[in-house]
Short mmCIF file of C-alpha atoms in Angstrom, two decimals:
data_model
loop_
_atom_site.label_atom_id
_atom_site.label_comp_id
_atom_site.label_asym_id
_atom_site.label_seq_id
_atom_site.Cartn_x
_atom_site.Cartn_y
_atom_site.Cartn_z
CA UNK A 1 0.00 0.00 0.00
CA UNK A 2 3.02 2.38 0.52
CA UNK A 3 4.16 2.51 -3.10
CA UNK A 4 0.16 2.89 -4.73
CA UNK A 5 -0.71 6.04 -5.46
CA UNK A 6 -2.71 9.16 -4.01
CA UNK A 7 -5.59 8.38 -6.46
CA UNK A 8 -6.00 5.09 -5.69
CA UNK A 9 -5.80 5.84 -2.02
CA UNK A 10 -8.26 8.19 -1.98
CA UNK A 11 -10.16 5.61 -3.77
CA UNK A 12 -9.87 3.04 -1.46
CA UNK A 13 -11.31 5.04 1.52
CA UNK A 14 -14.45 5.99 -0.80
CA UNK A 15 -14.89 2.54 -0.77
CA UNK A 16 -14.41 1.28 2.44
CA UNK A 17 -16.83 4.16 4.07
CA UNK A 18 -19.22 2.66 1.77
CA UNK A 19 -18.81 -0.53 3.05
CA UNK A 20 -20.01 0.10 6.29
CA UNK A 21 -23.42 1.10 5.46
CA UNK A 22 -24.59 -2.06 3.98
CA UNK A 23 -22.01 -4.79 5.44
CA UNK A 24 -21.90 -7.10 8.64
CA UNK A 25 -20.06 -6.71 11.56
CA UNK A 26 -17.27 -8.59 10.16
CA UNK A 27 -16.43 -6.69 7.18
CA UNK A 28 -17.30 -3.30 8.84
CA UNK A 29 -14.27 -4.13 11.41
CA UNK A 30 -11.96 -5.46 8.57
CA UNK A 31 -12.72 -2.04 6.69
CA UNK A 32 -12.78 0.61 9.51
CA UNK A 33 -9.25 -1.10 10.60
CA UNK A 34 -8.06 -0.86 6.87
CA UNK A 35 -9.46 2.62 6.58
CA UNK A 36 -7.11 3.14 9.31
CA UNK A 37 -3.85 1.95 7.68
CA UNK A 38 -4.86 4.30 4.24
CA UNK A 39 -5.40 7.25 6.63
CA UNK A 40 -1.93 6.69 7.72
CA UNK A 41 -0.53 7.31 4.51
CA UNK A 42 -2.72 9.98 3.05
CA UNK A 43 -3.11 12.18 6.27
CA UNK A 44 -6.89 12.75 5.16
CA UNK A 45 -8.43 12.95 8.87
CA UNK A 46 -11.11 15.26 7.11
CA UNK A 47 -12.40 11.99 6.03
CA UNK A 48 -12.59 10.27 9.68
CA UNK A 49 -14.02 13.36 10.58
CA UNK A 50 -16.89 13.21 8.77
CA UNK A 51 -17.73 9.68 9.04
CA UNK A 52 -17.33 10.18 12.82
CA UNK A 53 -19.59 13.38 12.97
CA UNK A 54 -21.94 10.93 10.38
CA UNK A 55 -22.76 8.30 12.64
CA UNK A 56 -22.32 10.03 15.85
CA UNK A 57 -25.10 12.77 14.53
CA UNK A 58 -27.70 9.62 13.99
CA UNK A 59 -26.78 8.78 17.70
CA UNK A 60 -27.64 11.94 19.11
CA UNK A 61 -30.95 12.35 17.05
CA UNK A 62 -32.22 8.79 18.61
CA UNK A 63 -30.92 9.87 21.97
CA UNK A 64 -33.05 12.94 21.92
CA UNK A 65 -36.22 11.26 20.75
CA UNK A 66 -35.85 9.00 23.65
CA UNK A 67 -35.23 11.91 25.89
CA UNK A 68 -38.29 13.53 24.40
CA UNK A 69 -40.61 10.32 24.66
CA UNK A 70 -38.43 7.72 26.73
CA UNK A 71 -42.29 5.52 26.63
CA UNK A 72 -42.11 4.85 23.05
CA UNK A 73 -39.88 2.05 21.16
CA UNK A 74 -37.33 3.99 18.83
CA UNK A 75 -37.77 3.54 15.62
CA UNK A 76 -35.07 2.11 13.45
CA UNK A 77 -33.23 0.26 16.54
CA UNK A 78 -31.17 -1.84 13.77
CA UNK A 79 -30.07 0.84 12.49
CA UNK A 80 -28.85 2.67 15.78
CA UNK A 81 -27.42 -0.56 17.01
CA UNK A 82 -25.25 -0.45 13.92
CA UNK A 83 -24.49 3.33 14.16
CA UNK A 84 -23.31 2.64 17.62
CA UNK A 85 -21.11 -0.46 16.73
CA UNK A 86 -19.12 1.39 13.95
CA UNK A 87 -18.37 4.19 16.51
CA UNK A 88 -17.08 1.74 19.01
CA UNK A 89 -14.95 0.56 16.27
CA UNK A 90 -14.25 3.80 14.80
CA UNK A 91 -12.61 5.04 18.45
CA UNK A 92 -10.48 1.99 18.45
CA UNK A 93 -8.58 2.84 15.51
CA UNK A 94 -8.73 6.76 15.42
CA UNK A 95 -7.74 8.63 18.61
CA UNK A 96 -10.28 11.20 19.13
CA UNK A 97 -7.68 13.38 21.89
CA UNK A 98 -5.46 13.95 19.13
CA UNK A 99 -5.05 17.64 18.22
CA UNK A 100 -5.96 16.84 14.83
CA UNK A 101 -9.61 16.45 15.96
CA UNK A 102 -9.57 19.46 18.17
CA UNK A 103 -12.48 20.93 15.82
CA UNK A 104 -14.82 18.04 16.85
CA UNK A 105 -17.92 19.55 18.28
CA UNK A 106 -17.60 16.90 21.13
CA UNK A 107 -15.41 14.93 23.46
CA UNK A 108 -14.15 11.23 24.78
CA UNK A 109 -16.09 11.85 27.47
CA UNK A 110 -19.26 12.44 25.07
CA UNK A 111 -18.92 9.18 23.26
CA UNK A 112 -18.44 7.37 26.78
CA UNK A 113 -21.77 8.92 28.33
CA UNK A 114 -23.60 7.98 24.76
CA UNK A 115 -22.39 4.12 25.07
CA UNK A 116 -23.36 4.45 28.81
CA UNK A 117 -26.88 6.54 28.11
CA UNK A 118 -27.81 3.22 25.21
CA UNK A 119 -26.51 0.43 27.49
CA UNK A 120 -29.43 1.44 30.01
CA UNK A 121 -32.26 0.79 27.42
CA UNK A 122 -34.33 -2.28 26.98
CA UNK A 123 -34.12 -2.79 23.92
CA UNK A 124 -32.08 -5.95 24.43
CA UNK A 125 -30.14 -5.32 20.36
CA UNK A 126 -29.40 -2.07 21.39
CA UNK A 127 -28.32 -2.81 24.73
CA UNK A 128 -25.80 -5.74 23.51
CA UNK A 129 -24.44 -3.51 20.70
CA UNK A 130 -23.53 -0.54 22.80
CA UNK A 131 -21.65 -3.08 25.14
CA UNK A 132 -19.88 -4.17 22.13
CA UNK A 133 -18.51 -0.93 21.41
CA UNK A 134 -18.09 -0.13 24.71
CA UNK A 135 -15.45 -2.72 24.49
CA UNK A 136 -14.24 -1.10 21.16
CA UNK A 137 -13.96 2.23 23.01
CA UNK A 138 -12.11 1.20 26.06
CA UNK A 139 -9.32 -0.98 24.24
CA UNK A 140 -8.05 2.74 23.40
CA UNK A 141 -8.87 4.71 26.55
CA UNK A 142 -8.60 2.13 29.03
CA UNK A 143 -8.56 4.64 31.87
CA UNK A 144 -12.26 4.43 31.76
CA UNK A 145 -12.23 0.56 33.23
CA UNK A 146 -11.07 1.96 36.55
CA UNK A 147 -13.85 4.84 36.73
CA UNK A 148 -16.99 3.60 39.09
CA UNK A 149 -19.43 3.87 36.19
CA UNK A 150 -17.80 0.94 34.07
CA UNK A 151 -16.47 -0.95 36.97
CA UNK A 152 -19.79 -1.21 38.38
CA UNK A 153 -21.80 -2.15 35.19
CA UNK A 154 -19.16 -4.76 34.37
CA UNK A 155 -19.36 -6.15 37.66
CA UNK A 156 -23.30 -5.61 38.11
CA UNK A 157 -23.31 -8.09 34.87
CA UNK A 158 -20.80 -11.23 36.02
CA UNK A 159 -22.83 -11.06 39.06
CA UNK A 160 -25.99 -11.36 36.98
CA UNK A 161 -26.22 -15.79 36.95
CA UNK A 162 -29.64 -15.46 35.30
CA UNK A 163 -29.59 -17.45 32.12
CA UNK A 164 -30.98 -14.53 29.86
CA UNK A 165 -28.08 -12.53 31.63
CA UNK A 166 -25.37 -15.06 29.83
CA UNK A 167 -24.64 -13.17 26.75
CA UNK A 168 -23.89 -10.15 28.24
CA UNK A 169 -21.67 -11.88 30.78
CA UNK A 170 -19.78 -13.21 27.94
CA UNK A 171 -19.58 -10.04 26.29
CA UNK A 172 -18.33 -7.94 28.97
CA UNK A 173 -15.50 -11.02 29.51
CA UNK A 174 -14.75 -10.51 25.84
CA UNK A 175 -14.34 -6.88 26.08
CA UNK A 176 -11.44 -7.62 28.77
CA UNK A 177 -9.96 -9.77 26.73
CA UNK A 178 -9.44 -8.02 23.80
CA UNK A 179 -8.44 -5.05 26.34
CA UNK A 180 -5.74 -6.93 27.06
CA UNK A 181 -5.15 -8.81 24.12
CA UNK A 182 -4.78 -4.86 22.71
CA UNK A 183 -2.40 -4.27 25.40
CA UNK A 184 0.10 -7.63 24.32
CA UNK A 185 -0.17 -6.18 20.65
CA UNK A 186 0.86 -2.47 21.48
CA UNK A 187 3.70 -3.35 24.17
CA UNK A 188 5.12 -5.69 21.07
CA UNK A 189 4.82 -3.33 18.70
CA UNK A 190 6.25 -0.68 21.23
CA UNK A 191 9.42 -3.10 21.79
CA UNK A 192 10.23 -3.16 18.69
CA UNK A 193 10.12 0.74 18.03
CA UNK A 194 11.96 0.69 20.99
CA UNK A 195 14.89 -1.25 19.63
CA UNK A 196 14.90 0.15 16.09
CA UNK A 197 14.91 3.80 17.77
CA UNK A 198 18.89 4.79 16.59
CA UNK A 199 17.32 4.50 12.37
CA UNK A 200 13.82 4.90 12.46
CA UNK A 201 13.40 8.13 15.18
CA UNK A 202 10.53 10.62 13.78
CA UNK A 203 10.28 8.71 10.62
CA UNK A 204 6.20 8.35 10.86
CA UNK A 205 3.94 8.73 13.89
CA UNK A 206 1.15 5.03 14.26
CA UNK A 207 -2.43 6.28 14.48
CA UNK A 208 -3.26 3.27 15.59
CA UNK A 209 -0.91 4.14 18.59
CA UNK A 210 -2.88 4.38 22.39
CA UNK A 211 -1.54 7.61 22.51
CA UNK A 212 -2.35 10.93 22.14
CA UNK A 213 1.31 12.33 21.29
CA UNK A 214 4.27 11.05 18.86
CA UNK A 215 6.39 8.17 20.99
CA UNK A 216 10.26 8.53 20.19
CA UNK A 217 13.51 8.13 21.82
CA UNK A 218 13.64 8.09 25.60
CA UNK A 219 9.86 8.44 26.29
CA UNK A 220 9.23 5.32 24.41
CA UNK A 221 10.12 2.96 27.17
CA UNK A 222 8.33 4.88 29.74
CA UNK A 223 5.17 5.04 27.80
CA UNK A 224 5.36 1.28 27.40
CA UNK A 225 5.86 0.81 31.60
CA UNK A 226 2.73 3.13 32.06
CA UNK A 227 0.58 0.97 29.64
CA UNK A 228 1.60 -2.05 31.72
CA UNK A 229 1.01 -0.52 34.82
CA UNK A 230 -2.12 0.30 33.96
CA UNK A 231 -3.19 -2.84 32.73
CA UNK A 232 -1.94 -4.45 35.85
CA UNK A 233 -4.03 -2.03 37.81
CA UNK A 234 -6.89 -3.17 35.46
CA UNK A 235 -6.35 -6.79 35.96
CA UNK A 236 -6.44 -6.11 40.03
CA UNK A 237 -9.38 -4.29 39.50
CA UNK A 238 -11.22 -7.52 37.63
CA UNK A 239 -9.49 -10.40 38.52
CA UNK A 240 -11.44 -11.67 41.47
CA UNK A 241 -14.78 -11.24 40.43
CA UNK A 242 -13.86 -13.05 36.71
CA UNK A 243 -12.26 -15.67 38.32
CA UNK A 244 -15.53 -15.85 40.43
CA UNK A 245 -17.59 -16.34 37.52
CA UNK A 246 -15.73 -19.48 35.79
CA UNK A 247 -18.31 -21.15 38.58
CA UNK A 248 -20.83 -21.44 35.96
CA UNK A 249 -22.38 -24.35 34.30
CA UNK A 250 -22.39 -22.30 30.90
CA UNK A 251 -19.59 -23.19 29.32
CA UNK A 252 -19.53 -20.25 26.72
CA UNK A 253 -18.85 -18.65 29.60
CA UNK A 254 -16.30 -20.80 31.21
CA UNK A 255 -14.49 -20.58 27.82
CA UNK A 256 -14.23 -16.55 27.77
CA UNK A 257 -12.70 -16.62 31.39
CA UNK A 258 -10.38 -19.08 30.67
CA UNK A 259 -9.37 -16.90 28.02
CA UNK A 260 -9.12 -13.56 30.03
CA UNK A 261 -7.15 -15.74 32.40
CA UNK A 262 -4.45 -16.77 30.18
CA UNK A 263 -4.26 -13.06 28.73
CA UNK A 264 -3.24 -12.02 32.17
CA UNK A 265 -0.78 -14.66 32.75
CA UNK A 266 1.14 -14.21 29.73
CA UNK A 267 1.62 -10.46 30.77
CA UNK A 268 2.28 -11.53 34.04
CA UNK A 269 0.22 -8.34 35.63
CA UNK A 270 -0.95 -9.45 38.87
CA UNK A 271 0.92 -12.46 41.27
CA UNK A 272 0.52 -15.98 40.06
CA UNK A 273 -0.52 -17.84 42.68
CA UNK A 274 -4.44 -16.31 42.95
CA UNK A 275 -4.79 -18.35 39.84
CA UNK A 276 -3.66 -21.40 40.83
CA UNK A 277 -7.32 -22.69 42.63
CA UNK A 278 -9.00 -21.55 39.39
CA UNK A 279 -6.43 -23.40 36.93
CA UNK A 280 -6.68 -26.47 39.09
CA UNK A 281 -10.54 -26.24 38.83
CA UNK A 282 -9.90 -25.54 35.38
CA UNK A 283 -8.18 -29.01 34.37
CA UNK A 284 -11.42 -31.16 35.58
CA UNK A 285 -13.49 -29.25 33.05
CA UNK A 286 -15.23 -31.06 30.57
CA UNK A 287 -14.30 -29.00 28.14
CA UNK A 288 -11.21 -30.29 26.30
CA UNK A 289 -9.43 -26.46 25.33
CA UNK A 290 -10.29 -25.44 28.62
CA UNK A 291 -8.42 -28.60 30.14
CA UNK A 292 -5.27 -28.28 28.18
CA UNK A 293 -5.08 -24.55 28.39
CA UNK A 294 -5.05 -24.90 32.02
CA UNK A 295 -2.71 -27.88 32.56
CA UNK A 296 0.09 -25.58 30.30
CA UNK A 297 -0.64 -22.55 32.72
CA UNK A 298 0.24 -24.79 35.48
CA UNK A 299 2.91 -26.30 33.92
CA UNK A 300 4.26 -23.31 33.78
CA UNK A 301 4.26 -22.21 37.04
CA UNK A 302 5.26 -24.65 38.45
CA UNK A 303 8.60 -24.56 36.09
CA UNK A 304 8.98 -20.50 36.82
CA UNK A 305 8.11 -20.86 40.42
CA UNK A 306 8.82 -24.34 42.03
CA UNK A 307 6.61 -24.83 44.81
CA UNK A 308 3.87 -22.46 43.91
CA UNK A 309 1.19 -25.27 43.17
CA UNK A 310 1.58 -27.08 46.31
CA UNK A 311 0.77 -24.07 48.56
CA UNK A 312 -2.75 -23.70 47.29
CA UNK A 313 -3.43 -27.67 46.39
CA UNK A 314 -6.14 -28.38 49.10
CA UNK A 315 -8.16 -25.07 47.97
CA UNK A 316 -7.98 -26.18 44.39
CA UNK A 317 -9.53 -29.59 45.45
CA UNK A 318 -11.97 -27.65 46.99
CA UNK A 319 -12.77 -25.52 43.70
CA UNK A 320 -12.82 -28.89 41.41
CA UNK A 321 -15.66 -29.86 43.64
CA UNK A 322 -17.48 -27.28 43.68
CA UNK A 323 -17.56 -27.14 39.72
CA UNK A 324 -18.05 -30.72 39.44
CA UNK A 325 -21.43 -30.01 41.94
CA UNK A 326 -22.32 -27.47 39.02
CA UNK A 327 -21.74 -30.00 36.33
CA UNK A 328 -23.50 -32.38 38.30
CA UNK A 329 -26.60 -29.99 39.06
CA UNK A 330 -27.15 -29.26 35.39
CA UNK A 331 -26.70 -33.05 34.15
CA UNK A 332 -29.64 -33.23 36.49
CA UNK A 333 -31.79 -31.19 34.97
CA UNK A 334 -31.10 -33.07 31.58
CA UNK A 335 -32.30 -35.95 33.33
CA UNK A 336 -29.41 -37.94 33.62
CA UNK A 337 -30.16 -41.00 36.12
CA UNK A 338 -26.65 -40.64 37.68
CA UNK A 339 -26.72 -37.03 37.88
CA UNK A 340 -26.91 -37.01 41.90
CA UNK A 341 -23.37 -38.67 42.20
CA UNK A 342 -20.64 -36.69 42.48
CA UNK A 343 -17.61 -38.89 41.10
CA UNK A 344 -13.92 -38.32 41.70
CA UNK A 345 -12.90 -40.25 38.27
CA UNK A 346 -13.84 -39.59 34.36
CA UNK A 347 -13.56 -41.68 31.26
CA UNK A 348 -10.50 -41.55 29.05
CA UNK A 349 -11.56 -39.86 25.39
CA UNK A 350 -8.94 -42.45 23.99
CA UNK A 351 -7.82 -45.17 25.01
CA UNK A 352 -5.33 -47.44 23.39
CA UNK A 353 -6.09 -51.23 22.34
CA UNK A 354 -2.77 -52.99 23.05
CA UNK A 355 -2.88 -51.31 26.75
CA UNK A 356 -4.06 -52.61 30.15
CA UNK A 357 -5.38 -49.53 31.50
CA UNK A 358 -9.22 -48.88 32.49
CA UNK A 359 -11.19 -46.83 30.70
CA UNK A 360 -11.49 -44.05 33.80
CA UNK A 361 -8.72 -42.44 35.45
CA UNK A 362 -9.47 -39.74 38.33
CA UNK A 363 -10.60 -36.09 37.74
CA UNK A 364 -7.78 -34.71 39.34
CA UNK A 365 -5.15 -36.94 37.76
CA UNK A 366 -3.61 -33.93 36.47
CA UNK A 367 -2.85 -32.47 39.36
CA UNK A 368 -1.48 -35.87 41.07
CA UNK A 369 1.15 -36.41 38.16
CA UNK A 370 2.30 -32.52 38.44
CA UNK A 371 2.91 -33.15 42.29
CA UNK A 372 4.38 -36.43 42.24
CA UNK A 373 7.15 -34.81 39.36
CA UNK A 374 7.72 -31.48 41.59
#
């Protein structure tokens, strides 16, 4: 894209604007996200402008007629929970604090009360979409996930076990993870600025960047230690209420934690050994990803920090139980005739012809081969 020229360019954001009145979410990610990278190289921010003043116009109009008559359905909710998606997405990729936006007839802090204003309507569509770009928003200003207003709705939903509750659950454990999944993908990029600093010093500036000024030479580094401090402080601020909610017979939503889990080990934000009850817990899930994922975690551990494991062994136990008791409960309700026995072993998936061994081995045998080896 570096070497095409300004025509084609030009031509290529026509195009990808267009897109994202007629496409799925999908493709209107994929776009916005290339729209991004041409933007880059042709410096037209008029453009972004007016796509953001676009949709965020449409916003405001449905907010008012709710305002007005809060009683009556609004009209063309498809429509709005599309409008709000794209600027969810749209404030991922464009930085709305920079100074070329200064002309903007409204703020961050605008777009976060709009998200915050549709998230508290009924309509369940709009509701779910504004969560969604929520997320979007906060993977760029993640200073908001420490404020009381998003820490309480995120928390006010994973304490929410209703059933009809689930997919918001899962969506607000998404958003985390691809907060921090954001933050792994700018610290790496970061690094490597960092290193090539000596030849490539005020050659371009990323828009894609988390930040609202040019990073080069010595503040580099620092900039990179404040995004991992807040992250860390972001992690604190979550960890013990997502761990909480891998307790959960859904195992959509057992899935998303496990992933927000792994996210924060691999950054190593918060101390290790909170996790260790949970990843235990973890390799007695039925659920094969969710088993191996957390057998590697421990693994792990147990090779960075010798000893760790042991130290929190009996209170994993104690978790496997009490997710096995969940398992159990909802095999119950499926009518399974053996559902009110708890059992300490499981059958092997595969088992080999040629060998001796039963067909069950117990639920924790994980755990007894990684003690037995430490």
């Amino acid at each position: 894209m570096k070497s095409a020229s300004s025509s084609i360019i030009y031509s290529l954001e026509g195009s990808l604007t267009k897109l994202l009145l007629v496409s799925g979410q999908l493709v209107i990610h994929s776009s916005i996200a290339c729209l991004a990278a041409a933007i880059r190289l042709s410096k037209n921010v008029s453009l972004v402008k007016d796509v953001l003043i676009r949709y965020h116009s449409f916003i405001i109009e449905c907010q008012e007629k709710i305002i007005e008559k809060p009683k009556e359905e609004c009209k063309g909710s498809a429509q709005l929970a599309r409008s709000i998606y794209i600027l969810g997405v749209l404030c991922k990729y464009f930085d709305v604090e920079r100074s070329e936006y200064d002309d903007l007839q409204f703020s961050v802090d605008d777009i976060f009360q709009l998200f915050m204003f549709f998230i508290e309507r009924n309509d369940s569509v709009v509701k779910l979409k504004s969560v969604v770009g929520l997320g979007f928003f906060l993977q760029r200003y993640g200073h908001y996930l420490v404020e009381d207003a998003v820490r309480q709705l995120y928390h006010t939903y994973l304490l929410d076990r209703r059933p009809i509750a689930a997919q918001l659950r899962c969506q607000v454990l998404i958003n985390l993870e691809e907060y921090f999944r954001d933050c792994i993908r700018r610290m790496a990029e970061q690094d490597v600025d960092y290193l090539n600093i000596p030849t490539t010093t005020n050659t371009h500036h990323d828009e894609n960047s988390n930040d609202t000024h040019g990073i080069t030479g010595a503040n580099l580094k620092d900039t990179a230690d404040v995004h991992s401090e807040m992250a860390s402080s972001i992690a604190q601020c979550y960890l013990r209420i997502v761990l909480d909610t891998y307790l959960s017979e859904d195992e959509i939503i057992r899935q998303c934690v496990r992933k927000v889990v792994t996210c924060i080990l691999e950054q190593g934000l918060v101390h290790p050994v909170q996790f260790i009850p949970f990843l235990i817990a973890m390799t007695t899930d039925r659920d094969i990803n969710i088993q191996q994922s957390a057998e590697q975690n421990l693994q792990d551990l147990d090779k960075t920090n010798p000893g760790i494991i042991q130290t929190k062994v009996m209170q994993g136990f104690k978790m496997s139980y009490q997710l096995q008791k969940l398992l159990t409960m909802q095999n119950a309700k499926q009518s399974d005739p053996q559902a009110d026995i708890i059992r300490g072993m499981t059958k092997l998936t595969v088992i080999s012809w040629n060998s001796q061994q039963l067909p069950y081995c117990s639920v924790n045998h994980f755990l007894y081969s990684l003690i037995r080896s430490s």
